[in-house]
């Protein structure tokens, strides 16, 4: 009910409440108070991570629970990531989904791309490591002493392998030293090295090693393969490295799958709270309101998670965009990309329906790749059309935290979707669109599930 002004509300609570799910000529609109859009400054951590087995707490780098909150992510980093994803998918350097040594087509890991952080422990005695998690990455690595060439600054001293009784170098003759997974050797008697260079200039290199990984006190993995990075470049804050959640053999999820089951799920927090990463088949989603859609594998990169997006609705109107538009280049679900990227015809249709439903609000200037921004500084409530992503078998309706890109300023709130630059580029469901849902990756059963309202 777009006409439900504050004045009318004073006289009629019925009119006012109808605004919450009011109908107008453009379909259903949802009202949200502008104060709800503003960022929360106080951390209210969720208990969920402690209630579940094999579960780690997730912090959002831009949220109040993160020790050094970052308010302004660097959008050039975000763009570099999207370019890398597409370079990687179209690249001949990637064969059978495995990263070739020295490939320059890994995903960037600098600030702005890694929005979500977990803490787990490595070594004996245990040493806490605060690492980015990323469904688009394959290896797990941290900075190690000695820092032989260069390291980025981190809060705590880098991991010291010589101080851990459970650390071992991987030798060139041992099975995990696979050139197709990034391992390299100068001679067969030597230690296996790894090196990942990222398209934006950041890089990590060092020794491929095994260590005791303590996920939770009762979930300990004695011979976890990771990269002990003695030469690292990149802009990190408190983080000490990155743990991949992709489908390659040395990602975190692959290495725990034999024991915990080939499933993981996460809930990425949107506001003041914390989220969680559950490893294994003990996810709560096993029971309740989870909606599943097939997990697809694409020969261009079998380690990332493709999903069958077939349509989009704005309000209750389905956009006139046939499934073939989405399917021609495919869509991935990525925890490390912030916005959603759509094929240009799909984005144009979405934008036009969204703008027409939002026509009563003043527009604000575009911001980076987002061209549909509003100034809500004078509004009390915002009536916006919910966006539904239609996947094969699952219609997922997004809330305001999934629709809008908001940082500190309600005078420039943007639609958190954009168009791919080139027609052949892959579509991406970014982390904004996933926030507050539990997203379950059931790799064994090849399905991806969404459970709404799983964290805040
Ligand atoms: C992919 O793997 C298969 C079997 O594992 C192999 O026959 C094929 O040559 C590989 N393709 C490339 C491009 O390496
Ligand atoms: C691992 O290899 C490095 C480089 O060759 C060596 O300096 C270090 O002592 C080795 N560590 C162990 C525990 O073998
Ligand atoms: C979970 O995975 C483990 C290890 O693969 C398996 O033993 C167990 O039966 C699975 N449990 C369920 C509920 O699927
Ligand atoms: C509904 O959409 C039309 C354009 O399609 C627009 O002119 C009109 O202002 C919108 N109405 C409301 C209440 O937003």
Coordinates of C-alpha atoms and ligand atoms in Angstrom, one line a residue:
X1 CA 0.0 0.0 0.0
X2 CA 2.2 2.7 -1.3
X3 CA -0.2 5.5 -0.2
X4 CA -0.1 4.5 3.4
X5 CA 1.6 7.6 4.7
X6 CA 2.3 8.4 8.3
X7 CA -0.7 10.7 8.4
X8 CA -3.1 8.0 7.3
X9 CA -1.6 5.6 9.8
X10 CA -2.5 7.9 12.6
X11 CA -6.1 7.5 11.7
X12 CA -6.2 4.0 10.7
X13 CA -4.1 1.2 12.0
X14 CA -5.8 -1.1 9.5
X15 CA -4.4 0.9 6.6
X16 CA -1.1 1.0 8.3
X17 CA -0.8 -2.8 8.8
X18 CA -1.9 -3.4 5.3
X19 CA 1.2 -1.7 4.2
X20 CA 3.3 -4.5 5.7
X21 CA 2.1 -6.8 2.9
X22 CA 0.1 -4.4 0.9
X23 CA -1.0 -4.9 -2.6
X24 CA -0.8 -2.2 -5.2
X25 CA -0.9 -2.1 -9.0
X26 CA 2.7 -3.3 -9.2
X27 CA 2.1 -6.4 -7.0
X28 CA 3.1 -7.1 -3.4
X29 CA 5.3 -4.7 -1.6
X30 CA 7.0 -5.2 1.7
X31 CA 7.6 -2.4 4.2
X32 CA 10.7 -2.0 6.2
X33 CA 11.5 0.8 8.6
X34 CA 14.4 2.9 7.5
X35 CA 16.0 2.4 10.9
X36 CA 16.1 -1.3 10.3
X37 CA 18.3 -0.6 7.2
X38 CA 20.9 1.3 9.3
X39 CA 23.9 -0.8 10.4
X40 CA 23.9 -2.2 13.9
X41 CA 26.8 -1.0 16.0
X42 CA 26.5 -3.5 18.8
X43 CA 27.4 -7.2 18.4
X44 CA 24.7 -9.7 19.5
X45 CA 26.3 -13.1 18.8
X46 CA 24.2 -16.0 18.0
X47 CA 24.3 -19.2 20.1
X48 CA 23.8 -21.4 17.1
X49 CA 27.5 -22.1 16.6
X50 CA 27.8 -23.5 20.1
X51 CA 24.6 -25.6 19.9
X52 CA 25.6 -27.6 16.9
X53 CA 28.3 -30.2 16.4
X54 CA 31.2 -29.6 14.1
X55 CA 30.3 -26.0 13.8
X56 CA 32.4 -22.8 13.7
X57 CA 31.2 -19.3 14.3
X58 CA 31.3 -17.0 11.3
X59 CA 32.1 -13.3 11.6
X60 CA 31.3 -10.8 9.0
X61 CA 34.1 -8.4 8.3
X62 CA 31.9 -5.4 8.0
X63 CA 29.8 -6.3 11.0
X64 CA 30.1 -5.2 14.6
X65 CA 31.2 -8.6 15.9
X66 CA 34.5 -8.3 13.9
X67 CA 37.3 -7.0 16.0
X68 CA 38.4 -4.3 13.5
X69 CA 35.2 -3.5 11.7
X70 CA 35.7 -2.4 8.1
X71 CA 33.0 -0.1 6.9
X72 CA 34.1 0.6 3.4
X73 CA 35.0 -2.5 1.3
X74 CA 37.1 -1.9 -1.7
X75 CA 35.0 -2.4 -4.8
X76 CA 38.0 -2.7 -7.1
X77 CA 38.8 -5.9 -5.3
X78 CA 35.3 -7.2 -5.7
X79 CA 35.5 -6.5 -9.4
X80 CA 38.9 -8.2 -9.7
X81 CA 37.3 -11.3 -8.2
X82 CA 34.5 -11.4 -10.8
X83 CA 37.0 -10.9 -13.6
X84 CA 39.1 -13.8 -12.1
X85 CA 36.1 -16.1 -11.9
X86 CA 35.4 -15.5 -15.6
X87 CA 39.0 -15.8 -16.6
X88 CA 39.2 -19.1 -14.7
X89 CA 36.1 -20.5 -16.3
X90 CA 37.2 -19.6 -19.7
X91 CA 40.8 -20.5 -19.2
X92 CA 42.7 -23.4 -20.7
X93 CA 45.0 -23.4 -17.7
X94 CA 42.4 -25.2 -15.7
X95 CA 41.9 -28.8 -16.7
X96 CA 39.6 -31.2 -15.0
X97 CA 38.9 -28.6 -12.3
X98 CA 42.3 -28.7 -10.8
X99 CA 44.5 -25.7 -10.4
X100 CA 47.7 -25.9 -12.4
X101 CA 50.8 -24.7 -10.6
X102 CA 51.5 -21.1 -11.2
X103 CA 48.1 -20.4 -12.7
X104 CA 47.3 -16.8 -12.5
X105 CA 43.6 -17.4 -12.5
X106 CA 42.9 -18.1 -8.9
X107 CA 40.4 -15.8 -7.1
X108 CA 41.7 -12.7 -5.4
X109 CA 41.8 -12.9 -1.7
X110 CA 42.3 -9.3 -0.7
X111 CA 40.0 -7.3 1.5
X112 CA 36.6 -6.7 0.0
X113 CA 36.4 -10.1 -1.5
X114 CA 36.7 -12.1 1.7
X115 CA 33.8 -11.0 3.7
X116 CA 33.4 -13.9 6.1
X117 CA 35.9 -15.2 8.7
X118 CA 36.1 -18.3 10.9
X119 CA 38.6 -19.2 13.7
X120 CA 40.0 -22.7 13.9
X121 CA 43.2 -24.2 15.4
X122 CA 46.3 -25.7 13.9
X123 CA 49.2 -27.5 15.5
X124 CA 50.3 -29.0 18.8
X125 CA 50.0 -27.0 21.0
X126 CA 47.0 -25.5 19.3
X127 CA 47.3 -22.1 17.6
X128 CA 44.2 -20.2 16.7
X129 CA 43.9 -19.1 13.1
X130 CA 41.4 -16.5 11.9
X131 CA 40.9 -17.3 8.2
X132 CA 38.6 -16.3 5.4
X133 CA 36.3 -18.9 4.0
X134 CA 35.6 -19.1 0.3
X135 CA 33.5 -21.5 -1.8
X136 CA 35.5 -20.3 -4.8
X137 CA 38.9 -21.5 -3.5
X138 CA 40.5 -24.9 -3.4
X139 CA 43.4 -24.9 -1.0
X140 CA 43.7 -24.0 2.7
X141 CA 46.7 -21.9 3.6
X142 CA 48.0 -19.7 6.3
X143 CA 51.1 -17.5 6.8
X144 CA 54.0 -19.3 8.3
X145 CA 57.3 -18.4 9.9
X146 CA 59.9 -17.7 8.7
X147 CA 58.6 -15.1 6.4
X148 CA 61.3 -15.7 3.8
X149 CA 60.3 -13.1 1.2
X150 CA 57.3 -11.1 2.2
X151 CA 54.3 -11.4 4.4
X152 CA 51.3 -9.2 5.0
X153 CA 50.9 -7.8 8.5
X154 CA 48.7 -9.8 10.9
X155 CA 47.6 -9.3 14.4
X156 CA 49.2 -12.4 16.0
X157 CA 52.7 -13.8 15.1
X158 CA 52.5 -16.0 12.0
X159 CA 52.2 -19.8 12.6
X160 CA 55.5 -21.3 13.6
X161 CA 55.9 -24.8 12.3
X162 CA 59.0 -25.4 14.4
X163 CA 57.0 -24.8 17.5
X164 CA 54.4 -27.6 16.7
X165 CA 55.1 -31.3 17.3
X166 CA 52.5 -32.4 14.8
X167 CA 53.8 -30.4 11.8
X168 CA 55.3 -32.3 8.8
X169 CA 56.5 -31.2 5.4
X170 CA 55.0 -33.1 2.5
X171 CA 57.8 -34.7 0.4
X172 CA 57.9 -34.8 -3.3
X173 CA 57.3 -38.5 -3.4
X174 CA 54.2 -38.5 -1.2
X175 CA 50.7 -38.7 -2.7
X176 CA 49.4 -35.2 -1.8
X177 CA 52.2 -33.5 -3.8
X178 CA 50.2 -33.4 -7.0
X179 CA 51.3 -30.9 -9.7
X180 CA 47.7 -30.7 -10.8
X181 CA 46.8 -29.4 -7.4
X182 CA 49.5 -26.8 -7.2
X183 CA 52.4 -28.9 -5.8
X184 CA 55.9 -28.5 -7.3
X185 CA 59.3 -30.0 -6.8
X186 CA 62.8 -29.0 -7.7
X187 CA 64.0 -32.5 -7.2
X188 CA 62.3 -35.7 -6.2
X189 CA 64.1 -35.8 -2.8
X190 CA 62.9 -32.4 -1.8
X191 CA 60.0 -30.8 0.0
X192 CA 56.8 -30.2 -2.0
X193 CA 56.2 -26.5 -2.6
X194 CA 53.0 -24.8 -3.6
X195 CA 52.4 -21.4 -5.2
X196 CA 49.2 -19.6 -6.0
X197 CA 49.3 -16.3 -7.7
X198 CA 46.1 -14.2 -8.0
X199 CA 45.1 -12.1 -10.8
X200 CA 45.1 -8.9 -8.8
X201 CA 48.8 -9.3 -7.8
X202 CA 48.3 -11.0 -4.4
X203 CA 49.9 -14.4 -4.0
X204 CA 50.8 -17.1 -1.5
X205 CA 53.7 -19.6 -1.8
X206 CA 55.5 -21.9 0.5
X207 CA 55.6 -25.5 1.7
X208 CA 52.8 -28.0 1.3
X209 CA 52.5 -29.5 4.7
X210 CA 50.3 -31.6 7.1
X211 CA 49.2 -30.5 10.5
X212 CA 46.6 -31.4 13.2
X213 CA 43.5 -29.3 12.5
X214 CA 41.2 -28.8 15.4
X215 CA 37.8 -27.7 14.1
X216 CA 36.1 -28.1 17.5
X217 CA 37.6 -29.8 20.6
X218 CA 35.9 -33.1 19.7
X219 CA 36.6 -32.8 15.9
X220 CA 40.3 -33.2 15.3
X221 CA 42.0 -34.1 12.0
X222 CA 45.6 -35.3 12.5
X223 CA 47.0 -35.0 8.9
X224 CA 45.3 -32.1 7.4
X225 CA 47.0 -30.9 4.1
X226 CA 47.5 -27.1 4.0
X227 CA 49.8 -24.6 2.5
X228 CA 52.3 -23.1 4.9
X229 CA 52.9 -19.8 3.3
X230 CA 56.3 -18.3 3.6
X231 CA 55.8 -15.7 0.9
X232 CA 52.5 -13.9 0.9
X233 CA 51.2 -10.7 -0.6
X234 CA 47.7 -9.3 -0.1
X235 CA 45.7 -6.9 2.1
X236 CA 44.4 -8.8 5.1
X237 CA 43.4 -7.5 8.4
X238 CA 43.4 -9.9 11.4
X239 CA 43.2 -12.8 9.1
X240 CA 46.0 -15.2 8.8
X241 CA 45.1 -17.1 5.7
X242 CA 42.2 -18.6 3.7
X243 CA 40.4 -21.9 3.9
X244 CA 38.7 -23.1 0.7
X245 CA 35.2 -24.6 0.6
X246 CA 35.3 -25.7 -3.0
X247 CA 35.1 -29.3 -4.3
X248 CA 38.8 -30.0 -5.0
X249 CA 40.6 -32.6 -2.9
X250 CA 42.4 -30.3 -0.4
X251 CA 39.7 -27.9 0.4
X252 CA 38.5 -27.9 4.0
X253 CA 35.2 -29.6 3.1
X254 CA 36.8 -32.4 1.0
X255 CA 39.4 -33.2 3.7
X256 CA 36.7 -33.7 6.4
X257 CA 34.2 -35.4 4.2
X258 CA 35.3 -39.0 4.8
X259 CA 34.7 -38.7 8.5
X260 CA 31.9 -36.1 8.8
X261 CA 30.0 -36.8 5.5
X262 CA 30.2 -34.9 2.2
X263 CA 27.9 -32.0 3.3
X264 CA 28.4 -28.6 4.7
X265 CA 26.2 -25.6 5.4
X266 CA 26.7 -22.0 6.5
X267 CA 24.6 -19.1 7.5
X268 CA 26.2 -15.7 6.6
X269 CA 25.1 -13.0 9.0
X270 CA 23.7 -9.8 7.7
X271 CA 23.4 -7.4 10.6
X272 CA 24.6 -7.5 14.2
X273 CA 24.9 -11.2 14.7
X274 CA 27.3 -14.0 14.0
X275 CA 26.7 -16.9 11.6
X276 CA 28.0 -20.5 11.5
X277 CA 29.7 -23.0 9.3
X278 CA 28.7 -26.6 10.0
X279 CA 30.9 -29.3 8.5
X280 CA 29.4 -32.7 7.8
X281 CA 26.0 -34.2 7.6
X282 CA 24.8 -33.0 11.0
X283 CA 23.3 -29.8 9.6
X284 CA 20.0 -28.8 11.1
X285 CA 18.7 -28.4 7.6
X286 CA 18.4 -32.2 7.4
X287 CA 15.0 -31.8 9.1
X288 CA 13.1 -28.6 8.6
X289 CA 12.0 -26.1 6.0
X290 CA 14.9 -26.6 3.6
X291 CA 14.2 -26.1 -0.2
X292 CA 16.6 -28.0 -2.4
X293 CA 17.7 -27.5 -6.0
X294 CA 20.2 -29.6 -8.0
X295 CA 23.9 -28.8 -7.5
X296 CA 25.4 -28.7 -11.0
X297 CA 28.9 -29.4 -12.1
X298 CA 30.3 -27.5 -15.1
X299 CA 33.3 -28.8 -17.0
X300 CA 34.7 -25.2 -17.1
X301 CA 35.4 -25.6 -13.4
X302 CA 34.1 -28.6 -11.5
X303 CA 35.2 -27.3 -8.1
X304 CA 32.8 -24.3 -7.9
X305 CA 29.1 -24.7 -7.2
X306 CA 26.8 -24.2 -10.2
X307 CA 23.1 -23.8 -9.6
X308 CA 20.1 -23.9 -12.0
X309 CA 18.7 -20.4 -11.9
X310 CA 15.8 -20.3 -14.3
X311 CA 13.8 -17.1 -13.5
X312 CA 13.3 -14.1 -11.3
X313 CA 10.2 -12.4 -10.0
X314 CA 9.9 -8.9 -8.8
X315 CA 6.9 -8.6 -6.4
X316 CA 4.4 -11.2 -7.8
X317 CA 5.4 -10.6 -11.4
X318 CA 7.8 -13.0 -13.1
X319 CA 10.2 -11.2 -15.4
X320 CA 9.8 -12.1 -19.1
X321 CA 13.2 -13.7 -19.2
X322 CA 13.3 -17.3 -20.4
X323 CA 15.4 -19.9 -18.5
X324 CA 17.7 -20.2 -21.6
X325 CA 19.0 -16.7 -20.8
X326 CA 20.3 -17.8 -17.4
X327 CA 21.3 -21.3 -18.6
X328 CA 23.4 -20.2 -21.6
X329 CA 26.3 -19.0 -19.3
X330 CA 25.3 -20.7 -16.1
X331 CA 25.1 -19.4 -12.5
X332 CA 27.3 -20.1 -9.5
X333 CA 26.7 -19.7 -5.8
X334 CA 29.8 -17.9 -4.4
X335 CA 30.5 -16.9 -0.8
X336 CA 33.3 -14.6 -1.8
X337 CA 31.5 -12.3 -4.3
X338 CA 29.4 -9.6 -2.7
X339 CA 26.7 -8.7 -5.3
X340 CA 24.7 -10.8 -7.7
X341 CA 25.8 -10.7 -11.4
X342 CA 23.1 -11.5 -14.0
X343 CA 23.2 -11.9 -17.8
X344 CA 22.5 -8.4 -19.2
X345 CA 19.0 -9.1 -20.5
X346 CA 18.0 -10.5 -17.1
X347 CA 19.5 -7.6 -15.2
X348 CA 17.8 -5.0 -17.5
X349 CA 14.4 -6.6 -16.9
X350 CA 15.0 -6.8 -13.2
X351 CA 16.1 -3.2 -13.0
X352 CA 13.2 -1.9 -14.9
X353 CA 10.6 -3.7 -12.8
X354 CA 12.4 -2.8 -9.6
X355 CA 12.7 0.9 -10.5
X356 CA 9.0 1.1 -11.5
X357 CA 7.9 -0.4 -8.1
X358 CA 10.3 2.0 -6.3
X359 CA 9.4 5.1 -8.4
X360 CA 8.2 7.1 -5.4
X361 CA 11.7 7.3 -3.9
X362 CA 14.4 9.8 -4.9
X363 CA 17.2 8.2 -6.7
X364 CA 20.8 8.5 -5.5
X365 CA 23.9 8.4 -7.7
X366 CA 25.2 5.1 -8.9
X367 CA 27.8 3.4 -6.8
X368 CA 30.5 1.3 -8.4
X369 CA 28.8 -1.3 -10.5
X370 CA 25.4 -0.6 -8.9
X371 CA 23.3 1.7 -11.0
X372 CA 20.0 1.6 -9.1
X373 CA 20.4 3.5 -5.9
X374 CA 18.0 5.4 -3.6
X375 CA 18.1 8.2 -1.1
X376 CA 16.0 7.0 1.9
X377 CA 17.3 9.6 4.3
X378 CA 13.9 11.4 4.3
X379 CA 11.8 8.2 4.4
X380 CA 10.3 6.6 7.5
X381 CA 9.6 3.3 5.8
X382 CA 10.7 1.8 2.6
X383 CA 8.1 -0.3 0.6
X384 CA 10.1 -2.5 -1.7
X385 CA 9.1 -5.3 -4.0
X386 CA 10.5 -8.7 -2.8
X387 CA 12.7 -10.4 -5.3
X388 CA 12.2 -14.2 -5.8
X389 CA 15.0 -16.3 -7.4
X390 CA 13.5 -19.3 -9.1
X391 CA 15.8 -22.2 -9.1
X392 CA 14.9 -25.6 -10.5
X393 CA 12.5 -26.9 -7.8
X394 CA 13.1 -24.0 -5.3
X395 CA 11.6 -20.5 -5.3
X396 CA 13.6 -18.4 -2.8
X397 CA 12.2 -15.1 -1.8
X398 CA 14.8 -12.6 -0.7
X399 CA 14.4 -10.2 2.2
X400 CA 15.7 -6.6 2.3
X401 CA 19.1 -7.7 3.5
X402 CA 19.4 -9.7 0.3
X403 CA 18.0 -7.1 -2.0
X404 CA 19.8 -3.9 -0.9
X405 CA 23.5 -3.0 -0.6
X406 CA 23.7 -0.8 2.4
X407 CA 26.7 0.3 4.4
X408 CA 26.6 3.3 6.8
X409 CA 24.6 5.7 4.8
X410 CA 20.8 5.4 4.1
X411 CA 21.2 8.2 1.6
X412 CA 22.7 5.8 -1.0
X413 CA 21.1 2.4 -0.7
X414 CA 21.5 0.3 -3.9
X415 CA 19.9 -2.7 -5.5
X416 CA 22.5 -5.4 -4.8
X417 CA 22.4 -6.8 -8.4
X418 CA 24.3 -5.9 -11.5
X419 CA 24.8 -7.0 -15.1
X420 CA 27.7 -9.0 -16.3
X421 CA 30.0 -6.9 -18.6
X422 CA 30.1 -9.5 -21.4
X423 CA 27.3 -11.8 -22.5
X424 CA 29.2 -15.0 -22.0
X425 CA 30.2 -14.3 -18.4
X426 CA 28.8 -16.6 -15.6
X427 CA 26.0 -15.4 -13.4
X428 CA 26.8 -15.2 -9.7
X429 CA 24.6 -15.4 -6.6
X430 CA 26.7 -13.3 -4.3
X431 CA 26.9 -13.4 -0.5
X432 CA 24.4 -10.6 -0.1
X433 CA 21.7 -12.8 -1.6
X434 CA 22.7 -15.7 0.7
X435 CA 22.8 -13.9 4.0
X436 CA 20.5 -15.1 6.8
X437 CA 19.7 -18.3 4.8
X438 CA 21.3 -21.5 5.8
X439 CA 22.8 -22.6 2.5
X440 CA 23.4 -26.4 2.5
X441 CA 25.9 -27.9 0.0
X442 CA 25.1 -31.6 -0.1
X443 CA 27.9 -32.7 -2.3
X444 CA 27.2 -36.4 -1.9
X445 CA 23.6 -35.9 -3.1
X446 CA 24.4 -33.1 -5.6
X447 CA 21.9 -30.6 -4.2
X448 CA 22.0 -27.2 -2.7
X449 CA 19.4 -26.2 0.0
X450 CA 18.1 -22.9 1.3
X451 CA 16.5 -22.5 4.7
X452 CA 15.3 -18.9 5.4
X453 CA 15.7 -17.1 8.7
X454 CA 18.6 -19.3 9.9
X455 CA 20.7 -16.4 11.3
X456 CA 20.5 -12.6 11.4
Ligands
LIG1 C1 40.8 -35.1 -17.6 O1 40.9 -36.3 -16.9 C2 40.7 -37.4 -17.7 C3 40.7 -38.7 -16.8 O2 40.9 -38.4 -15.5 C4 41.8 -37.5 -18.7 O3 41.6 -38.6 -19.6 C5 41.8 -36.2 -19.5 O4 42.9 -36.2 -20.4 C6 41.9 -35.0 -18.6 N1 41.7 -33.8 -19.4 C7 42.6 -32.9 -19.4 C8 42.3 -31.7 -20.3 O5 43.7 -32.9 -18.8
LIG2 C1 60.5 -28.4 6.2 O1 61.2 -28.0 5.1 C2 61.9 -26.8 5.3 C3 62.6 -26.3 4.0 O2 63.2 -27.4 3.4 C4 63.0 -27.0 6.4 O3 63.7 -25.8 6.7 C5 62.3 -27.5 7.7 O4 63.2 -27.8 8.7 C6 61.4 -28.7 7.4 N1 60.6 -29.0 8.6 C7 60.5 -30.2 9.0 C8 59.6 -30.3 10.3 O5 60.9 -31.2 8.5
LIG3 C1 27.1 -39.0 7.9 O1 28.3 -39.3 7.3 C2 29.1 -40.3 7.9 C3 30.4 -40.4 7.3 O2 30.3 -40.5 5.9 C4 28.2 -41.6 7.9 O3 28.9 -42.6 8.5 C5 26.9 -41.3 8.5 O4 26.0 -42.5 8.3 C6 26.2 -40.2 7.8 N1 24.9 -39.8 8.6 C7 23.8 -39.5 8.0 C8 22.7 -39.1 8.9 O5 23.7 -39.4 6.8
LIG4 C1 3.6 1.1 -10.7 O1 4.4 1.1 -11.9 C2 4.1 2.1 -12.8 C3 5.0 1.8 -14.0 O2 4.8 0.5 -14.4 C4 4.5 3.4 -12.2 O3 4.2 4.5 -13.1 C5 3.7 3.6 -10.9 O4 4.1 4.8 -10.2 C6 3.9 2.4 -9.9 N1 3.0 2.6 -8.8 C7 3.4 2.6 -7.6 C8 2.3 2.7 -6.5 O5 4.6 2.4 -7.3

